[in-house]
């Protein structure tokens, strides 16, 4: 007798996703999974057509359910959706992403085979226009977003965190859900508590998710400034348990400020023309510009000189915005910082 697959609940916080929500939900509904399924959408106070699209989807498919998230924040929306979910396996999905075929069955299989408390896979960023493709290239580049397993790794292994994540309801109950005060980086913080409680987080590259990043450099700047600011909050909370790579953009911004300040003093004559040490500081922005341009030439998402320059600009914005936000958050805190890049 074939054992029935466990029922799953997809949970999706949603805010101002009129351009992506339908495709994200359709990708979930297209999953070939024989177990019972439901999608719980946690609707924030969107200012576009998102909520009407969500209600239309719910009216045409009984698997789609809606809960209200008046606070708009992702962790609160996740908690509300999971608390409303009926099924024992929780699959987090993002309205800006699309699950690959077979994602659900493979993830549930991995939970059983590994005994993990949470499993996740590869984020593959994609774009449709020159700017969004360049931003996607920055996400997919090890020089751009950094060294997280879910961007680059090709081998299954125990991981620090999981992109989105698939976990038993018991994992959620074990750690008390997502921390409602963490507005960015809530997934890393959730997985840290999972690991502290003795659970394993497992990465498998066969779990692929297409992610559609911001489509303008101004939105990217807002997003990464908020992300860096909230990473500083996590550093203040958990100190050295944060990976070293999260400190690099902030260190680069400090080096850049030091180089610019020294250059002004150099030009104004407050630093001797023969001094050698300013050139050590000047090397930081020059090296970063060269590294960003090199990364731009290696991006499969971009083509030609324009694509290279856009890719280099995307990486520069990621590093500067994250690093500036990190320093701001470390010194002044993060509680009032919101990511407004999808608020209109």
Short mmCIF file of N, CA and C in Angstrom, two decimals, residues 9-14 38-45 65-87 90 167 169 172-173 176-180:
data_model
loop_
_atom_site.label_atom_id
_atom_site.label_comp_id
_atom_site.label_asym_id
_atom_site.label_seq_id
_atom_site.Cartn_x
_atom_site.Cartn_y
_atom_site.Cartn_z
N UNK A 9 0.88 23.27 3.70
CA UNK A 9 0.32 24.63 3.65
C UNK A 9 1.41 25.58 3.17
N UNK A 10 1.16 26.24 2.05
CA UNK A 10 2.05 27.28 1.56
C UNK A 10 1.65 28.59 2.22
N UNK A 11 2.60 29.31 2.76
CA UNK A 11 2.30 30.59 3.42
C UNK A 11 3.04 31.70 2.70
N UNK A 12 2.34 32.81 2.41
CA UNK A 12 2.90 33.88 1.59
C UNK A 12 2.49 35.24 2.11
N UNK A 13 3.41 36.00 2.74
CA UNK A 13 3.11 37.40 3.06
C UNK A 13 3.08 38.20 1.76
N UNK A 14 2.13 39.11 1.64
CA UNK A 14 1.93 39.82 0.38
C UNK A 14 1.73 41.31 0.64
N UNK A 38 -2.92 23.70 0.51
CA UNK A 38 -3.62 24.98 0.65
C UNK A 38 -2.59 26.10 0.57
N UNK A 39 -3.04 27.27 0.16
CA UNK A 39 -2.18 28.47 0.14
C UNK A 39 -2.83 29.51 1.05
N UNK A 40 -2.07 30.02 2.01
CA UNK A 40 -2.58 31.05 2.91
C UNK A 40 -1.84 32.34 2.59
N UNK A 41 -2.57 33.33 2.09
CA UNK A 41 -2.00 34.63 1.76
C UNK A 41 -2.24 35.59 2.92
N UNK A 42 -1.15 36.15 3.44
CA UNK A 42 -1.27 37.16 4.50
C UNK A 42 -1.19 38.53 3.84
N UNK A 43 -2.34 39.18 3.69
CA UNK A 43 -2.43 40.43 2.93
C UNK A 43 -2.13 41.64 3.79
N UNK A 44 -1.09 42.37 3.41
CA UNK A 44 -0.80 43.63 4.05
C UNK A 44 -1.61 44.76 3.42
N UNK A 45 -1.44 45.98 3.92
CA UNK A 45 -2.21 47.13 3.40
C UNK A 45 -1.62 47.65 2.09
N UNK A 65 -6.53 30.67 0.51
CA UNK A 65 -7.20 31.30 1.65
C UNK A 65 -6.49 32.61 1.98
N UNK A 66 -7.19 33.48 2.70
CA UNK A 66 -6.66 34.82 2.99
C UNK A 66 -6.77 35.11 4.48
N UNK A 67 -5.69 35.70 5.02
CA UNK A 67 -5.74 36.30 6.36
C UNK A 67 -5.23 37.74 6.22
N UNK A 68 -5.70 38.61 7.05
CA UNK A 68 -5.29 40.01 7.00
C UNK A 68 -4.04 40.23 7.85
N UNK A 69 -3.12 41.04 7.33
CA UNK A 69 -1.91 41.41 8.07
C UNK A 69 -1.84 42.93 8.13
N UNK A 70 -2.57 43.56 9.04
CA UNK A 70 -2.61 45.02 9.08
C UNK A 70 -1.27 45.67 9.42
N UNK A 71 -0.34 44.90 10.00
CA UNK A 71 0.95 45.47 10.39
C UNK A 71 1.96 45.51 9.25
N UNK A 72 1.67 44.87 8.11
CA UNK A 72 2.45 44.87 6.88
C UNK A 72 3.77 44.11 6.95
N UNK A 73 4.36 43.93 8.14
CA UNK A 73 5.69 43.33 8.26
C UNK A 73 5.68 41.84 7.93
N UNK A 74 6.76 41.36 7.31
CA UNK A 74 6.85 39.98 6.86
C UNK A 74 6.74 38.97 8.00
N UNK A 75 7.52 39.12 9.10
CA UNK A 75 7.42 38.09 10.15
C UNK A 75 6.04 38.00 10.77
N UNK A 76 5.36 39.13 10.90
CA UNK A 76 4.00 39.10 11.44
C UNK A 76 3.08 38.40 10.47
N UNK A 77 3.22 38.70 9.18
CA UNK A 77 2.42 38.01 8.18
C UNK A 77 2.67 36.52 8.16
N UNK A 78 3.92 36.11 8.29
CA UNK A 78 4.24 34.68 8.34
C UNK A 78 3.58 34.01 9.54
N UNK A 79 3.70 34.64 10.70
CA UNK A 79 3.08 34.06 11.91
C UNK A 79 1.57 33.93 11.76
N UNK A 80 0.93 34.97 11.23
CA UNK A 80 -0.52 34.92 11.05
C UNK A 80 -0.92 33.82 10.07
N UNK A 81 -0.18 33.71 8.97
CA UNK A 81 -0.50 32.69 7.98
C UNK A 81 -0.29 31.29 8.52
N UNK A 82 0.80 31.08 9.25
CA UNK A 82 1.09 29.74 9.79
C UNK A 82 0.08 29.37 10.86
N UNK A 83 -0.28 30.34 11.70
CA UNK A 83 -1.29 30.06 12.74
C UNK A 83 -2.63 29.70 12.12
N UNK A 84 -2.93 30.26 10.93
CA UNK A 84 -4.20 29.96 10.26
C UNK A 84 -4.13 28.69 9.42
N UNK A 85 -2.92 28.17 9.20
CA UNK A 85 -2.75 27.01 8.33
C UNK A 85 -3.31 25.75 8.99
N UNK A 86 -3.81 24.83 8.16
CA UNK A 86 -4.43 23.61 8.66
C UNK A 86 -3.50 22.40 8.64
N UNK A 87 -2.40 22.47 7.91
CA UNK A 87 -1.64 21.27 7.59
C UNK A 87 -0.30 21.18 8.34
N UNK A 90 4.76 23.15 6.54
CA UNK A 90 4.68 24.55 6.14
C UNK A 90 5.72 24.82 5.06
N UNK A 167 9.26 23.36 6.45
CA UNK A 167 9.49 22.82 7.79
C UNK A 167 8.20 22.27 8.38
N UNK A 169 5.30 21.87 11.10
CA UNK A 169 4.67 22.83 12.01
C UNK A 169 5.33 22.77 13.39
N UNK A 172 8.11 25.33 13.87
CA UNK A 172 7.55 26.66 14.17
C UNK A 172 7.17 26.75 15.65
N UNK A 173 6.49 25.72 16.15
CA UNK A 173 6.06 25.73 17.54
C UNK A 173 7.26 25.65 18.50
N UNK A 176 8.85 29.15 18.67
CA UNK A 176 7.93 30.25 18.93
C UNK A 176 7.67 31.14 17.74
N UNK A 177 7.88 30.63 16.53
CA UNK A 177 7.56 31.39 15.33
C UNK A 177 8.64 32.39 14.97
N UNK A 178 8.30 33.26 14.02
CA UNK A 178 9.22 34.30 13.58
C UNK A 178 9.16 35.47 14.54
N UNK A 179 10.31 36.08 14.76
CA UNK A 179 10.40 37.20 15.70
C UNK A 179 9.71 38.42 15.09
N UNK A 180 8.62 38.91 15.67
CA UNK A 180 7.86 40.00 15.05
C UNK A 180 8.57 41.34 15.04
#
